[in-house]
C-alpha positions as protocol buffer text, in pm:
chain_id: "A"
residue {
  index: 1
  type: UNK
  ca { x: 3730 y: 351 z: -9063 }
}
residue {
  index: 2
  type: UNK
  ca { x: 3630 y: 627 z: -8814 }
}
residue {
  index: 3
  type: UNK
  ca { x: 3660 y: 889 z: -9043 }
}
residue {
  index: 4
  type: UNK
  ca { x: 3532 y: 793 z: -9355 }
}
residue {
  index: 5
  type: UNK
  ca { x: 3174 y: 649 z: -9063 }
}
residue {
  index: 6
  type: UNK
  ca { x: 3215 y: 1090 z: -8929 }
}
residue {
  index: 7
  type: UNK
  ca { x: 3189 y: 1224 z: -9279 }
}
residue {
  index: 8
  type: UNK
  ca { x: 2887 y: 984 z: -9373 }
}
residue {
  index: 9
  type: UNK
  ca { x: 2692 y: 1106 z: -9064 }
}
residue {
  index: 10
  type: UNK
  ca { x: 2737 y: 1459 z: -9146 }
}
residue {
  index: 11
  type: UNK
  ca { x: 2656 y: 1410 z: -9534 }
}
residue {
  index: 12
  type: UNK
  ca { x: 2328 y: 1212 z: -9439 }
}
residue {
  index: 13
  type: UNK
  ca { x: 2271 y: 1535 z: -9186 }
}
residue {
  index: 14
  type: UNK
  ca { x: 2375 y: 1772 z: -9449 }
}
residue {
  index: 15
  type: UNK
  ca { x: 2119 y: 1617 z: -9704 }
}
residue {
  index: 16
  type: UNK
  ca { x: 1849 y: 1608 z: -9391 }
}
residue {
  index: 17
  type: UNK
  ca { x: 1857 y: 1933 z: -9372 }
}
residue {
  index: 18
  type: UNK
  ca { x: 1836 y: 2067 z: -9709 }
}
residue {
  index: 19
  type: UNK
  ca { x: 1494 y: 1854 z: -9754 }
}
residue {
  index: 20
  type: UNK
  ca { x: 1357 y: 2020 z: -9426 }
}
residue {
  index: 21
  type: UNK
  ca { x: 1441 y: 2357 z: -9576 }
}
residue {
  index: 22
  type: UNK
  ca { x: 1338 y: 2288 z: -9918 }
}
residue {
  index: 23
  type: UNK
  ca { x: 986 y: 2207 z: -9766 }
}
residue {
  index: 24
  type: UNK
  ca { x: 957 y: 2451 z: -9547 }
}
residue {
  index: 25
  type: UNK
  ca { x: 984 y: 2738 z: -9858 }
}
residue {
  index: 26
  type: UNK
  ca { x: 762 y: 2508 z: -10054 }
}
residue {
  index: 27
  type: UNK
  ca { x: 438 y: 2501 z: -9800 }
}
residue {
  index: 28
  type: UNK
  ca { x: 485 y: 2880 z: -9717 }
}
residue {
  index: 29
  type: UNK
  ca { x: 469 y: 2980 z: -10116 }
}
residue {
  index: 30
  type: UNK
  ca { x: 184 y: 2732 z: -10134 }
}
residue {
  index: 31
  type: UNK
  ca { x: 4 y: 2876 z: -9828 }
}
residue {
  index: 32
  type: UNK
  ca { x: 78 y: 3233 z: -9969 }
}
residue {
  index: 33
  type: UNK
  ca { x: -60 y: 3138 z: -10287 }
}
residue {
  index: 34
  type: UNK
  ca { x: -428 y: 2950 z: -10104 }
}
residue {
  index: 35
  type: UNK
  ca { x: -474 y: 3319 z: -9975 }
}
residue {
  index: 36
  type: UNK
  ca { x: -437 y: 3528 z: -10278 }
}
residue {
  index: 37
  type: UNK
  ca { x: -645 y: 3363 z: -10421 }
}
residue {
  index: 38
  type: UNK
  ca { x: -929 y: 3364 z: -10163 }
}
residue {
  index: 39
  type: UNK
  ca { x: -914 y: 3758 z: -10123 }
}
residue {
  index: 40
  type: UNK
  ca { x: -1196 y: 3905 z: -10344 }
}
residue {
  index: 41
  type: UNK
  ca { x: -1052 y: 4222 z: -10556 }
}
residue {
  index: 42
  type: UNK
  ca { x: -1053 y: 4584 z: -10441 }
}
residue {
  index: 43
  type: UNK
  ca { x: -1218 y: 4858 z: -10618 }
}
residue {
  index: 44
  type: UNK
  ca { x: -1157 y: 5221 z: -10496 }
}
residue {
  index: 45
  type: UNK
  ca { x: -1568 y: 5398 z: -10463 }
}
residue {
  index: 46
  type: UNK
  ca { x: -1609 y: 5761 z: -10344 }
}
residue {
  index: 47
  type: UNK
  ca { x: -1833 y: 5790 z: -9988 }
}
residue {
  index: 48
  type: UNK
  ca { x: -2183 y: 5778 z: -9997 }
}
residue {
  index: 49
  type: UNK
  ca { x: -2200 y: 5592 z: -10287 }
}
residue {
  index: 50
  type: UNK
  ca { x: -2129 y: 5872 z: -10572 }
}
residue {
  index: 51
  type: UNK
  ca { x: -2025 y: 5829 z: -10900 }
}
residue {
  index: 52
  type: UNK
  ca { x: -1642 y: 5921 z: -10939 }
}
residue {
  index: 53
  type: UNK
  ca { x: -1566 y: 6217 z: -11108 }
}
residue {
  index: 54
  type: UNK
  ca { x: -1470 y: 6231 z: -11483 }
}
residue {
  index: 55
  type: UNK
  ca { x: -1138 y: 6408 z: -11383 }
}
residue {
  index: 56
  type: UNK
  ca { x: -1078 y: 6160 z: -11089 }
}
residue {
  index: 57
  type: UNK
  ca { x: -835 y: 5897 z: -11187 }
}
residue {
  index: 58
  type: UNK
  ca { x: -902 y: 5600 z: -10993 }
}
residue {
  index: 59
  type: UNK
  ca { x: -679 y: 5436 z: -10745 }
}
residue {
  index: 60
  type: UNK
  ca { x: -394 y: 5246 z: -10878 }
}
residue {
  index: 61
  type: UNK
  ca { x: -403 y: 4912 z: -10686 }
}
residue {
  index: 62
  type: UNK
  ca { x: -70 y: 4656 z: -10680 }
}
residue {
  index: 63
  type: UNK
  ca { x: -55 y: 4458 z: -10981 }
}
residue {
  index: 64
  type: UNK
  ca { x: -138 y: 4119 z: -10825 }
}
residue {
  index: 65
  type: UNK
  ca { x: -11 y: 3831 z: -11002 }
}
residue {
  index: 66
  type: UNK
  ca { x: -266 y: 3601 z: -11208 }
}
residue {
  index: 67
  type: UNK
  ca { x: -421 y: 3323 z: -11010 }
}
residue {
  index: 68
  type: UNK
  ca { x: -368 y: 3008 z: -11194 }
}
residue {
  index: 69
  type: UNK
  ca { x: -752 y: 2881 z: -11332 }
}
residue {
  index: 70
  type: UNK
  ca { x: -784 y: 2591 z: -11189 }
}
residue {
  index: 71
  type: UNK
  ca { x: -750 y: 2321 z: -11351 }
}
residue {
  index: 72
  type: UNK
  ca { x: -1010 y: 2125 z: -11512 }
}
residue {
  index: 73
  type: UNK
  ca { x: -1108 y: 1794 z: -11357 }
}
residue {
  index: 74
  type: UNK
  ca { x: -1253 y: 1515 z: -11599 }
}
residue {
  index: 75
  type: UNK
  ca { x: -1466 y: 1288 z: -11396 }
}
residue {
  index: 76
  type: UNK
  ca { x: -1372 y: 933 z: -11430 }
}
residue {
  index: 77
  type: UNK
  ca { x: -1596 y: 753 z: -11668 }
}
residue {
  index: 78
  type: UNK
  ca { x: -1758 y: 435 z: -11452 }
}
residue {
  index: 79
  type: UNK
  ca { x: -1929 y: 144 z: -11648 }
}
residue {
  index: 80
  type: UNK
  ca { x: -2238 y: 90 z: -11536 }
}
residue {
  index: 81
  type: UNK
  ca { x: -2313 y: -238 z: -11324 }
}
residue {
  index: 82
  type: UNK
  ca { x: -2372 y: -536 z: -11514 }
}
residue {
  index: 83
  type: UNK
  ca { x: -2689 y: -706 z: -11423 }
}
residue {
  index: 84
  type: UNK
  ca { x: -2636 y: -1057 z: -11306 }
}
residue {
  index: 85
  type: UNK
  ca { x: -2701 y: -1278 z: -11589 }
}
residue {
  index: 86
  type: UNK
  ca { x: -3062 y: -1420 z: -11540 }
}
residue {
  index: 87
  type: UNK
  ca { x: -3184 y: -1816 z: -11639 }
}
residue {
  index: 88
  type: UNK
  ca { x: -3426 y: -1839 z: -11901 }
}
residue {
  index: 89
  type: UNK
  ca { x: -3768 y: -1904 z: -11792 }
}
residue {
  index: 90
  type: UNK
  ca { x: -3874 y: -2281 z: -11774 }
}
residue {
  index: 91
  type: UNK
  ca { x: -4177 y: -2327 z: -11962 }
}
residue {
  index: 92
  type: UNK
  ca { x: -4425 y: -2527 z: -11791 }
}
residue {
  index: 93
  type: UNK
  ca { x: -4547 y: -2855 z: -11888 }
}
residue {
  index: 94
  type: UNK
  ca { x: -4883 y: -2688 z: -12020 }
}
residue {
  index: 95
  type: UNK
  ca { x: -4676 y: -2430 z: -12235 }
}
residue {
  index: 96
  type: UNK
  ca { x: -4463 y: -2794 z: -12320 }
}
residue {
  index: 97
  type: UNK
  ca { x: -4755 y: -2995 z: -12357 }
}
residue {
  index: 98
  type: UNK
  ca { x: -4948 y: -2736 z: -12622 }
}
residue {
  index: 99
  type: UNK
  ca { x: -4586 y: -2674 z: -12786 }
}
residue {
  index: 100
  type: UNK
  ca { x: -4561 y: -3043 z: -12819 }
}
residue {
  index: 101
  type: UNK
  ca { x: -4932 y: -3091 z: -12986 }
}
residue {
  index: 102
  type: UNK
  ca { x: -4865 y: -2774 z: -13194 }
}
residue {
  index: 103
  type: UNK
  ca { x: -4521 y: -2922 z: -13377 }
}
residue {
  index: 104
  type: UNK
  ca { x: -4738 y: -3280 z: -13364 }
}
residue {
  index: 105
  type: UNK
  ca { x: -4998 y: -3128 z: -13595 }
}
residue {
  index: 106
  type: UNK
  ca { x: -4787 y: -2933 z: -13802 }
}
residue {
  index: 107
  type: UNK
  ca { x: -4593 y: -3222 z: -13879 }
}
residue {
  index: 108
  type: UNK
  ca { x: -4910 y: -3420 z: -13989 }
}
residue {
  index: 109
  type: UNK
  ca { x: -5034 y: -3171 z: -14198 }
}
residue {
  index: 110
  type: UNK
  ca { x: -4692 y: -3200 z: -14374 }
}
residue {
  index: 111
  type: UNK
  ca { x: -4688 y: -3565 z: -14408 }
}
residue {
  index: 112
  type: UNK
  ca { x: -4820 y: -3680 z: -14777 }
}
residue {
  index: 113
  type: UNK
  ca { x: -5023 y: -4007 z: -14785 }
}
residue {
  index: 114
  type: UNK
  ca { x: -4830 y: -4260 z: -14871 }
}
residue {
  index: 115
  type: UNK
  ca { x: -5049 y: -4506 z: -15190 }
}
residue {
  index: 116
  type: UNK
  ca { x: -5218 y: -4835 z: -15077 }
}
residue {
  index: 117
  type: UNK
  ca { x: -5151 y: -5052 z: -15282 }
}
residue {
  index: 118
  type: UNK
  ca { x: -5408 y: -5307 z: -15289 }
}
residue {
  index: 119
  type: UNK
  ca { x: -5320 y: -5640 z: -15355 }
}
residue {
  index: 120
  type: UNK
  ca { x: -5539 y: -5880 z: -15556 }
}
residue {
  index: 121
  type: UNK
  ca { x: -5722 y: -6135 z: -15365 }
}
residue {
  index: 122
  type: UNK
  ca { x: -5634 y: -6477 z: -15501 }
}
residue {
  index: 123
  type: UNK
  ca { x: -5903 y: -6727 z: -15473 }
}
residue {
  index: 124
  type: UNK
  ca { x: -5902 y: -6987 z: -15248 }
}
residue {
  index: 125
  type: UNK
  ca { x: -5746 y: -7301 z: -15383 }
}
residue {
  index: 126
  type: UNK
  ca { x: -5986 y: -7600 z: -15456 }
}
residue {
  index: 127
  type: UNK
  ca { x: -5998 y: -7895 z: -15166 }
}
residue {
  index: 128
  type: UNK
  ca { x: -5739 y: -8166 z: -15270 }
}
residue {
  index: 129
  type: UNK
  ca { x: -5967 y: -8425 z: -15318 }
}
residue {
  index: 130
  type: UNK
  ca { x: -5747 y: -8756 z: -15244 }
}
residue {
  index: 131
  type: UNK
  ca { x: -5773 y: -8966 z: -15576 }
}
residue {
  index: 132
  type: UNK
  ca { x: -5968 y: -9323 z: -15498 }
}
residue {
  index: 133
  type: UNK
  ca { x: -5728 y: -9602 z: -15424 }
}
residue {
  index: 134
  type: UNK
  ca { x: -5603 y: -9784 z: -15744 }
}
residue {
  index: 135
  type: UNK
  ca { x: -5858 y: -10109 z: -15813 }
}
residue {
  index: 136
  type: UNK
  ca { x: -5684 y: -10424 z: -15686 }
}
residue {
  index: 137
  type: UNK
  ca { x: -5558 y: -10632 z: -15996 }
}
residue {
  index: 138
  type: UNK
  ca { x: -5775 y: -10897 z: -16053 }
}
residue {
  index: 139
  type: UNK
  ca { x: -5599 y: -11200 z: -15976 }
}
residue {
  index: 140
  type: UNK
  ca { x: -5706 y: -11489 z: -16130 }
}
residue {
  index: 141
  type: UNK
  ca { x: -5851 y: -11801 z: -15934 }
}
residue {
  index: 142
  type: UNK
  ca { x: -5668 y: -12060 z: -15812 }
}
residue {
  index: 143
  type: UNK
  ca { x: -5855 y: -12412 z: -15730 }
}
residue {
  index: 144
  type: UNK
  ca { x: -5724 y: -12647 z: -15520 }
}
residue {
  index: 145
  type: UNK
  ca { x: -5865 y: -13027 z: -15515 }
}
residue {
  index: 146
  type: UNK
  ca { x: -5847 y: -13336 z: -15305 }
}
residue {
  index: 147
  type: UNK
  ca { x: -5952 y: -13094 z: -14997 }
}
residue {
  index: 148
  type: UNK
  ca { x: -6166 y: -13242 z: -14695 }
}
residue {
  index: 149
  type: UNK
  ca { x: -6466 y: -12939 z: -14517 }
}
residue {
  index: 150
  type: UNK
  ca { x: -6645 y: -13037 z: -14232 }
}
residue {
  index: 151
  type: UNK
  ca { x: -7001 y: -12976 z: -14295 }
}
residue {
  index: 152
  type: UNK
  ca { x: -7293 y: -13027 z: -13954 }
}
residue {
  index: 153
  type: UNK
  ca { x: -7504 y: -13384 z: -13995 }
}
residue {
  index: 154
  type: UNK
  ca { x: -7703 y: -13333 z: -13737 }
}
residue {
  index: 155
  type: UNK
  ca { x: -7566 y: -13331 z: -13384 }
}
residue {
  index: 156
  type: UNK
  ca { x: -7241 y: -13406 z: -13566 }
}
residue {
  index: 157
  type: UNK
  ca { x: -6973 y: -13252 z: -13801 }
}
residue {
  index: 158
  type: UNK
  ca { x: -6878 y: -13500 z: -14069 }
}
residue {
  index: 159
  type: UNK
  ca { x: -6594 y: -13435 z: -14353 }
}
residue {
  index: 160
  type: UNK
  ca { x: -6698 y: -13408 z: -14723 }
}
residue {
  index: 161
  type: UNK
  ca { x: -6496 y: -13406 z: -15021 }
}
residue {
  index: 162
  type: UNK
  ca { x: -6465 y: -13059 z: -15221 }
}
residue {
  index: 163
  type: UNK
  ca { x: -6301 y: -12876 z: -15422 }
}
residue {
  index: 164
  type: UNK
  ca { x: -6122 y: -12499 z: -15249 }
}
residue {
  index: 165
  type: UNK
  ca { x: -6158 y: -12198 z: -15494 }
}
residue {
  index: 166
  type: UNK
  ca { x: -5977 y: -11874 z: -15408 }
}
residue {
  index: 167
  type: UNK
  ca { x: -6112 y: -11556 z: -15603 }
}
residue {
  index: 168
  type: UNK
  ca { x: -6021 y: -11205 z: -15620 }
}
residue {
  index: 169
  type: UNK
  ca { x: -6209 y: -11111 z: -15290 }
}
residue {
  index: 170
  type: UNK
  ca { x: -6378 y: -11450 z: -15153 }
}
residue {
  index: 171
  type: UNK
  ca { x: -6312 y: -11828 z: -15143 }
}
residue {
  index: 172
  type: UNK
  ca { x: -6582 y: -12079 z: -15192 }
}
residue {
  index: 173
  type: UNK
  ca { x: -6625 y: -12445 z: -15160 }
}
residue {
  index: 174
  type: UNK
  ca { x: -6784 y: -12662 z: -15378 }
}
residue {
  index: 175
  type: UNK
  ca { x: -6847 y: -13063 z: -15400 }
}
residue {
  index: 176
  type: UNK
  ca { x: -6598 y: -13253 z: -15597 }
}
residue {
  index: 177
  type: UNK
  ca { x: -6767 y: -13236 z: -15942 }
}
residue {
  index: 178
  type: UNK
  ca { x: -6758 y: -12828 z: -15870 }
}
residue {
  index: 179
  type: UNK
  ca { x: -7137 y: -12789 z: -15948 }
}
residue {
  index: 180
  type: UNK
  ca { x: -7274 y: -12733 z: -15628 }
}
residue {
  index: 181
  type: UNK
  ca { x: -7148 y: -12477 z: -15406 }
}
residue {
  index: 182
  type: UNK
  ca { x: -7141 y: -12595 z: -15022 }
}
residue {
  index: 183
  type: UNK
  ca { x: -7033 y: -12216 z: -14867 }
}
residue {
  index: 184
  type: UNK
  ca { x: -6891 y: -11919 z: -14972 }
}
residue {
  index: 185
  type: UNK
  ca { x: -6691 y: -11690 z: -14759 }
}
residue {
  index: 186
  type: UNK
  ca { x: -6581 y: -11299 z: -14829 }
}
residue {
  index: 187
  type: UNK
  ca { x: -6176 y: -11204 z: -14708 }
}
residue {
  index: 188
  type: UNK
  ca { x: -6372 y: -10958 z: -14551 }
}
residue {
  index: 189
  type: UNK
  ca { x: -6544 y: -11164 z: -14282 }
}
residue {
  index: 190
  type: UNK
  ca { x: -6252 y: -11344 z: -14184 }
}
residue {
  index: 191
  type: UNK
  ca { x: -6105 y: -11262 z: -13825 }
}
residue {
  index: 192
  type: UNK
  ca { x: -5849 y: -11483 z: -13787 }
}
residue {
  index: 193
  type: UNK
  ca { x: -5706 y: -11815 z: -13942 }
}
residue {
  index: 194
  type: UNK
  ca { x: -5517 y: -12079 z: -13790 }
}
residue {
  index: 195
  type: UNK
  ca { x: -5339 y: -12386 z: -13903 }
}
residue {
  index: 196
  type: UNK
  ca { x: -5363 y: -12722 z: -13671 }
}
residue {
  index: 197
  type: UNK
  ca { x: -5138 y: -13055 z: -13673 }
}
residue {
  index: 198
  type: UNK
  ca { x: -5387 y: -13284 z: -13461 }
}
residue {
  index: 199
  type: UNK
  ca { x: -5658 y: -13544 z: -13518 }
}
residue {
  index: 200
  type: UNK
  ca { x: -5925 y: -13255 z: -13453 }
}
residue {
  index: 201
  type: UNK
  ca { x: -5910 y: -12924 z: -13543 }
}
residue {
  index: 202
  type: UNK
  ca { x: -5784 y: -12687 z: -13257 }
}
residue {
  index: 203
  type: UNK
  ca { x: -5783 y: -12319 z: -13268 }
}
residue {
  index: 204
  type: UNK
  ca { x: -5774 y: -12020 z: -12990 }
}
residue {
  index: 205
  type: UNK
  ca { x: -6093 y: -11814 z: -12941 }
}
residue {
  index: 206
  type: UNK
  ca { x: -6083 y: -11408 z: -12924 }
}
residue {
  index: 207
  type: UNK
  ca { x: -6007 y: -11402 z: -12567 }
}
residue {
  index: 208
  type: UNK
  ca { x: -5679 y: -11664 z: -12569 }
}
residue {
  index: 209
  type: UNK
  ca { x: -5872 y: -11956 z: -12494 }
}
residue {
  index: 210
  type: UNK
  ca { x: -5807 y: -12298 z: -12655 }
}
residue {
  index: 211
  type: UNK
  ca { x: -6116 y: -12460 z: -12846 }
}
residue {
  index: 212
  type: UNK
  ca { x: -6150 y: -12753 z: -13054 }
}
residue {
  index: 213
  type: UNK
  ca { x: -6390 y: -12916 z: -13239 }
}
residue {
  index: 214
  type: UNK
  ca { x: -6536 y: -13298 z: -13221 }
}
residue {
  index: 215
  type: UNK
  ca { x: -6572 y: -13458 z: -13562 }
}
residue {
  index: 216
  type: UNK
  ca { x: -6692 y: -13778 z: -13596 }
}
residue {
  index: 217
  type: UNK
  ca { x: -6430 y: -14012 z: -13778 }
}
residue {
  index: 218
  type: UNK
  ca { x: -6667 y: -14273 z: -13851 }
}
residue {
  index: 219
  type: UNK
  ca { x: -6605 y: -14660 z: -13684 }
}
residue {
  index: 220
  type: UNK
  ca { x: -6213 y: -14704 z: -13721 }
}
residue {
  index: 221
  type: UNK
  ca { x: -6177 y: -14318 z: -13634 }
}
residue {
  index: 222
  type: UNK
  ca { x: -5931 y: -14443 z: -13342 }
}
residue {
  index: 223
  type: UNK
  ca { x: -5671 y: -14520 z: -13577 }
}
residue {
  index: 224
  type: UNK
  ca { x: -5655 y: -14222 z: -13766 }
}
residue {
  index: 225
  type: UNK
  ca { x: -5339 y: -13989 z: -13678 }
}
residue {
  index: 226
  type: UNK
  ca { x: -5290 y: -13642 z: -13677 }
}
residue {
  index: 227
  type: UNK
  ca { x: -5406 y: -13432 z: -13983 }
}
residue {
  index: 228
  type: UNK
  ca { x: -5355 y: -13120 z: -14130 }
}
residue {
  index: 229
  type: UNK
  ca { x: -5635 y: -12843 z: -14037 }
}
residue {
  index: 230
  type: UNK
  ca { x: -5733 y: -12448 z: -14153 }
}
residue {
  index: 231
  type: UNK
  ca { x: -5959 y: -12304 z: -13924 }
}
residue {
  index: 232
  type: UNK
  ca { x: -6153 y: -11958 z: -14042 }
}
residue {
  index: 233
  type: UNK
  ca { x: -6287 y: -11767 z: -13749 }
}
residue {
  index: 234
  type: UNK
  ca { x: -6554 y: -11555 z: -13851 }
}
residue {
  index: 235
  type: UNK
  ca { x: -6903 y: -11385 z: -13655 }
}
residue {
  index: 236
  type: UNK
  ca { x: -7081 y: -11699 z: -13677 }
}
residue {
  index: 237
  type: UNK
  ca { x: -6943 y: -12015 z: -13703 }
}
residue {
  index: 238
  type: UNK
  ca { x: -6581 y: -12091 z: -13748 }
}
residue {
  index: 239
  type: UNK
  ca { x: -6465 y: -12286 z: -14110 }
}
residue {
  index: 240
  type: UNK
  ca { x: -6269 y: -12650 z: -14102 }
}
residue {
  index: 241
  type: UNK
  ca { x: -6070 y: -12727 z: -14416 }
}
residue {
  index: 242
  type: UNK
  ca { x: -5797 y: -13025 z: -14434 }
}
residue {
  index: 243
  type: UNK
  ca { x: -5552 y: -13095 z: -14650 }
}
residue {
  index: 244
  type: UNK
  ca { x: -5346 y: -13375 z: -14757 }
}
residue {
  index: 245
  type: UNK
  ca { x: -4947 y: -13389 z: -14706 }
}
residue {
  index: 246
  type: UNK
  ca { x: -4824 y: -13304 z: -15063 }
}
residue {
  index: 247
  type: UNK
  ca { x: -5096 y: -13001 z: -15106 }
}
residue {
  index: 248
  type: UNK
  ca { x: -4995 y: -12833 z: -14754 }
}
residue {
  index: 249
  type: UNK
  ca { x: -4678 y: -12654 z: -14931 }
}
residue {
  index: 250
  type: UNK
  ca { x: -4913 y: -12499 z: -15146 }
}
residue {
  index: 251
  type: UNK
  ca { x: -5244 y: -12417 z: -14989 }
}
residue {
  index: 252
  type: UNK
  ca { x: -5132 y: -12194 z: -14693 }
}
residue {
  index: 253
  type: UNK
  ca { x: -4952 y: -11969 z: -14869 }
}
residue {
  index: 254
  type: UNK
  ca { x: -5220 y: -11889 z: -15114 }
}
residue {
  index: 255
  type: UNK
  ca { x: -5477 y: -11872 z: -14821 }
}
residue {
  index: 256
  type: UNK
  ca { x: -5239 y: -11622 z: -14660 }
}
residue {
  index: 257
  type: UNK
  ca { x: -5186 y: -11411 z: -14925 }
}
residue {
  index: 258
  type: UNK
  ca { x: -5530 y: -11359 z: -15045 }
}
residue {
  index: 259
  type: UNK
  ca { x: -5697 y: -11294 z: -14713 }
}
residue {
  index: 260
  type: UNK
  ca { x: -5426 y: -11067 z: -14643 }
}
residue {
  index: 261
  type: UNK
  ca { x: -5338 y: -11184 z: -14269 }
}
residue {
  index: 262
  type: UNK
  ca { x: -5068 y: -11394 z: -14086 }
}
residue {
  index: 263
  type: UNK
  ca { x: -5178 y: -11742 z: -14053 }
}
residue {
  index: 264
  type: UNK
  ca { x: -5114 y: -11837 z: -13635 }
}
residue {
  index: 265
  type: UNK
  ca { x: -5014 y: -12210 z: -13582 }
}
């Protein structure tokens, strides 16, 4: 209420007060006190500078009450400055380079040799020499007989009876007693080998062309039919054998197998 708001105002006044008077006497005293202290002491000296007589008491000055010593300030203790810290120094590539070479060598010197080890030289192995081909068995001959060969009589080619031996590497003809040899021919020469069903012998020469050959059948030769023929083609001139019906079963496959080719028909 009113009253109770009147006697706060004049407590807070009150309380004003005292602080303004409790200051006051507290900077006199401490202004009183500055001065004393300033003020140098007194000593009582007789004019003109003499000496004070032994039965001269000096002058009894106020007692003055001690001045306080001041007291002692301890400076503050302040760390020095730290220096800023600073980067190592970069060595340059010269420094880097030697420092490199340097560690290089000293590494070298401790690397121990390692042993060679030599390993024996083997000598070179001999050439394979390829072994010779096995000999061919030797196969014996096989004669055939009641066989025709045209043989040259002049400007004409005229059939002879003979006898057809095949050997281990050549045939041969021979007259029918077998004495006397009319030719003998080597597998070897022959190029080719053909087998004809005509009345003269017909064959193909290297380059595809047909050929046949004009043998003289003597005065009834126009009634004679077709015959069998083997034709030999060799370098020179080519080989005319005939053979009968019953013998043809026979004869070209032994002809075929010795020479060692395909017999063309």
């Amino acid at each position: 209420g009113p009253k109770h708001l009147v006697s706060l105002t004049a407590l807070i006044v009150l309380l004003i007060a005292g602080i303004a008077v409790v200051g006051f006497f507290a900077f006199k005293r401490s202004k009183a006190d500055s001065q004393t202290a300033a003020a140098p002491p007194v000593t009582s000296e007789p004019a003109g500078g003499a000496a004070a007589q032994p039965d001269q008491q000096p002058a009894v000055t106020e007692a003055q009450p001690p001045t306080p010593a001041p007291a002692e300030v301890t400076p503050a203790i302040v760390p020095p400055p730290t220096p800023p810290p600073t980067k190592p120094a970069t060595p340059s590539a010269a420094a880097q380079a030697g420092a490199a070479a340097r560690k290089a060598k000293a590494a070298a010197a401790k690397v121990v040799p390692e042993a060679v080890v030599v390993a024996p030289v083997e000598p070179a192995p001999p050439p394979v020499v390829e072994p010779p081909p096995p000999p061919k068995p030797e196969v014996p001959p096989v004669t055939f007989k009641d066989v025709r060969v045209l043989v040259l009589q002049g400007d004409s080619m005229r059939e002879r009876e003979a006898v057809l031996t095949l050997a281990g590497d050549h045939l041969s003809v021979s007259d029918r007693s077998g004495k006397a040899q009319i030719l003998s021919l080597p597998y070897a020469s022959i190029q080719q080998a053909y087998y004809s069903r005509s009345k003269q012998p017909r064959w193909k020469s290297p380059d595809g062309k047909g050929e046949a050959a004009s043998v003289d059948l003597g005065k009834m030769g126009f009634f004679r039919g077709e015959r069998n023929w083997v034709i030999l083609t060799t370098q020179g001139a080519p080989i005319f054998i005939r053979f009968e019906d019953s013998a043809l079963k026979t004869v070209l496959p032994a002809i075929q197998e010795r020479i060692g080719m395909k017999i063309q028909r």
